[in-house]
Amino acid sequence: MALGSEKPRLRVITRGEFAVPQIRDQVQKDLGFAIEFLVLDSTQGLQQVVTQPESFDIYHQWHTSDLIWTARCIQGIDLNRLEAGPRIKAAALSRSGVGRAIHTIFDRLFVQEDGRLGEALTDTVAVLPALHGVDAFVWRPELAPALNPGEAESWGWLLDPRWAGHVGLIADPVLGTIEAALAAEVQLGKPFGDIGNLTIDEVDTIADFLIHKKKIGHFKGFWNSQEEAMRLMQRGSVTIQSLFSPAVSQLRATGMNLRVASPLEGCRGWHSDMCISAATEGDALDAAYAYLDWYHNGWAGACLSRQGYYFIFPEVVRPHLTPEEWDYWYEGQPAARPLPGPDGTVTIPEGHRREGGSYRERMSSVRVWNTFMDEHTHVNRRWREFLSA
Amino acid sequence: MTVAEAYYEVVRRALESNIRDGSLPGGTRLYVAALADRLGVSRSPVKRALDMLEADGLIRRDGAQGWLVGTEPANDSRPNLHLFQLDLPDSGSATLIKPGWERILQTVADEVTRCIPFGIWKISEAELCTHFSVSRTVTREVLTRMHERGLIAKNRASHWIAGPLSAQMLNEVHDLRRLMEPLALKRAAARLERAGLIEMRARIEAAIAQGGTPTPDELDAIEDDLHIDCVAPQPNQRLADALPELRLSMVVNRQFARHVARHQETALLSEHRLVLDHLIAGDADGAAAALAFHLDADHERTRERLKVLSIFGGPDDDVPPYLSQVV
């Protein structure tokens, strides 16, 4: 059967990092039907999800679940139809997961009787949790300015005059504002109330500071994709910036000496979840549930663990990893041998130890989660002003 | 929404049909001022309409004595046009058409509403006049009424400004509104007509029966029923002046309904129904309490909905020429 010629039974909107080629091939082989993957990692993608639920079946998203549930462009997921259902409920009940990660994920997961989301257990969830992780900035030790003896890594470095002219920044307003806030808090010496939900005044303070910094040449570049981020560092001009873990692995594979920071102030956490379109029904709905079951069987989680992501249920992933992989990615042990990324090429040299430690230690460092803030319109407007300043 | 038809065009069409069917018989003398008075419109569109009818050969100019219908000689030197039974589009009304502001108010309100989640907009009065071919008087009336609805405000430089909507602004107006609107409703309760209330409740029942997904226009009507019409009879003028600009959540709900494919309004509808039930039963205190509950619940929804709107970079359609984005 030529999968390519068959009309797809399922349309999946996802980010590139969540549907690497190995996963796309394996899921279609295992499920036996064609799946169309649409990589839409922009706000336009989110607009399509909100306005045209009939244009997709599965949406694998991050930090938009409350927003898309408000818009009712997704339907509740029946835990009784999922193999992972009992596991989700058990984890939500015991809150036994890792640090603050699991807690936040379950806070607004279950569809309550009044249609709102809450933590009280029901048979229906708005989204199915999939992956999570922490991001921080990276820096190149041999190109760093002189640091004070014993100086701890700090988000403040991103806006520190000592790094002027060598700083890269993510161009996305949601993630960029959070990182800028973490940095500005240090540099301006005054704490913000809630970094994950800044007020208009706080956003203005940060934006004004960023614009000033931009005018005096503090930033070397801005990136929209991992590829752009990697190029900025490969050219050698950017020596400090935030970076997603797949890009860290890929740059390391080229031999670049990179330090992933474990900042004093904590990390920016993220989690991804899968949703089913409100318009999906019939065969496509069956296919959607099959896809969710497949994604939760451990294979995909193991595949993406090799680029530094954590799967919501590590014990499901473990049988699909070698003991050396498990020890490196989840236990924080030095790599007992060279370890491959998702595509099989070696990205981790023997003896390397992941910064930040084990799964538990790293997820416990979450200071703030990726999120659309209440004042997102204002955040967006000031961020655009900053980018074009 | 289509742009309102030019004023003079409405006048021209009405006159043409009344001439053709003989309601304005041949030989009738038409003066601009008398016609404007008869039709309840201003003079300039009448003048323009008469020029067009003359070009079409339906009327002819009679020196300084205005125009004459058809080719017949004048049958009256100064006819009282109010004695003519004219067939006018807005039947039941003594005048030709709705006042100018009423024809374009909804269009302007819709166009402004479409823009404000995306930033701050300045409204040009001059462009508004040109765009709709209306007078300054009409424009000012439109802007005043939009101000009453809480859609626009004047900034320090005395420009009309619309937007932006922020969560902080929603919080601030909600604090005030939940104190004032239930009070206004309590004062108004005794003055409300029972039949009208029952009609309002029927509209809600119908929307709930259809699955709780009213069209944007149906939702507008339901919102206006409770938040404007039920409150209106209260006697405190200062309260009446303060309320309109506190109704920002109505703007968000309306915009959400227009942007988002599937919206569910069952909760809002049930809350409205509860208020009306209390009013119909004659329980003013209960109605006020139910309204406060509704305003709190609606505030939470509105904040969530504003966040959804925040992902849209700008209005779907072209921005009308009288709006310019400030930030």
Short mmCIF file of N, CA and C in Angstrom, two decimals, chain B residues 4 14-15 29 31 37 39 45 50 57 61 100 109 114 177-178 181 201 233 239 276 290 296 299:
data_model
loop_
_atom_site.label_atom_id
_atom_site.label_comp_id
_atom_site.label_asym_id
_atom_site.label_seq_id
_atom_site.Cartn_x
_atom_site.Cartn_y
_atom_site.Cartn_z
N ALA B 4 -23.68 51.97 4.42
CA ALA B 4 -25.01 52.54 4.25
C ALA B 4 -25.09 53.29 2.92
N ALA B 14 -36.73 57.47 -3.38
CA ALA B 14 -38.08 57.65 -2.82
C ALA B 14 -38.90 58.61 -3.67
N LEU B 15 -38.26 59.71 -4.09
CA LEU B 15 -38.98 60.68 -4.91
C LEU B 15 -39.35 60.08 -6.25
N ARG B 29 -45.36 71.51 -7.55
CA ARG B 29 -44.17 72.34 -7.41
C ARG B 29 -43.37 71.85 -6.20
N TYR B 31 -40.17 72.57 -3.71
CA TYR B 31 -39.10 73.42 -3.18
C TYR B 31 -38.20 72.57 -2.30
N ASP B 37 -38.52 69.30 4.69
CA ASP B 37 -39.40 69.26 5.86
C ASP B 37 -40.36 68.08 5.79
N LEU B 39 -39.96 65.27 4.18
CA LEU B 39 -39.28 63.99 4.29
C LEU B 39 -38.51 63.83 5.60
N PRO B 45 -29.04 66.82 0.76
CA PRO B 45 -29.34 65.62 -0.05
C PRO B 45 -30.57 65.80 -0.93
N LEU B 50 -32.76 66.23 -6.29
CA LEU B 50 -33.55 66.95 -7.30
C LEU B 50 -32.73 67.18 -8.56
N GLY B 57 -34.83 63.73 -16.33
CA GLY B 57 -36.01 64.23 -17.04
C GLY B 57 -37.33 64.00 -16.32
N ARG B 61 -36.73 72.34 -13.92
CA ARG B 61 -36.52 73.52 -13.11
C ARG B 61 -37.45 74.63 -13.56
N GLY B 100 -30.17 60.35 10.00
CA GLY B 100 -28.88 59.96 9.45
C GLY B 100 -28.04 59.16 10.41
N ALA B 109 -20.27 51.49 14.51
CA ALA B 109 -19.97 50.76 15.75
C ALA B 109 -19.33 49.42 15.43
N ARG B 114 -14.56 46.10 15.51
CA ARG B 114 -13.71 45.12 14.84
C ARG B 114 -12.23 45.45 15.06
N ARG B 177 -18.80 48.55 37.62
CA ARG B 177 -20.07 48.13 37.03
C ARG B 177 -20.87 47.22 37.97
N ARG B 178 -20.17 46.34 38.70
CA ARG B 178 -20.91 45.40 39.54
C ARG B 178 -21.54 46.11 40.74
N GLU B 181 -24.54 48.75 38.18
CA GLU B 181 -25.61 48.25 37.32
C GLU B 181 -26.70 47.52 38.11
N ARG B 201 -37.48 37.27 27.73
CA ARG B 201 -37.18 35.91 28.18
C ARG B 201 -37.41 34.91 27.05
N PRO B 233 -35.07 52.60 32.64
CA PRO B 233 -36.08 53.41 33.33
C PRO B 233 -35.64 53.93 34.70
N LEU B 239 -26.24 58.17 37.32
CA LEU B 239 -26.04 56.74 37.13
C LEU B 239 -26.15 56.40 35.64
N LEU B 276 -34.09 37.88 34.49
CA LEU B 276 -35.42 38.19 33.98
C LEU B 276 -36.50 37.47 34.80
N ALA B 290 -28.94 38.54 41.10
CA ALA B 290 -28.67 37.68 39.94
C ALA B 290 -27.84 38.42 38.90
N ASP B 296 -20.18 39.09 37.41
CA ASP B 296 -18.94 38.44 37.84
C ASP B 296 -18.56 37.30 36.90
N HIS B 299 -17.47 38.56 33.61
CA HIS B 299 -16.15 39.17 33.66
C HIS B 299 -15.06 38.12 33.46
#
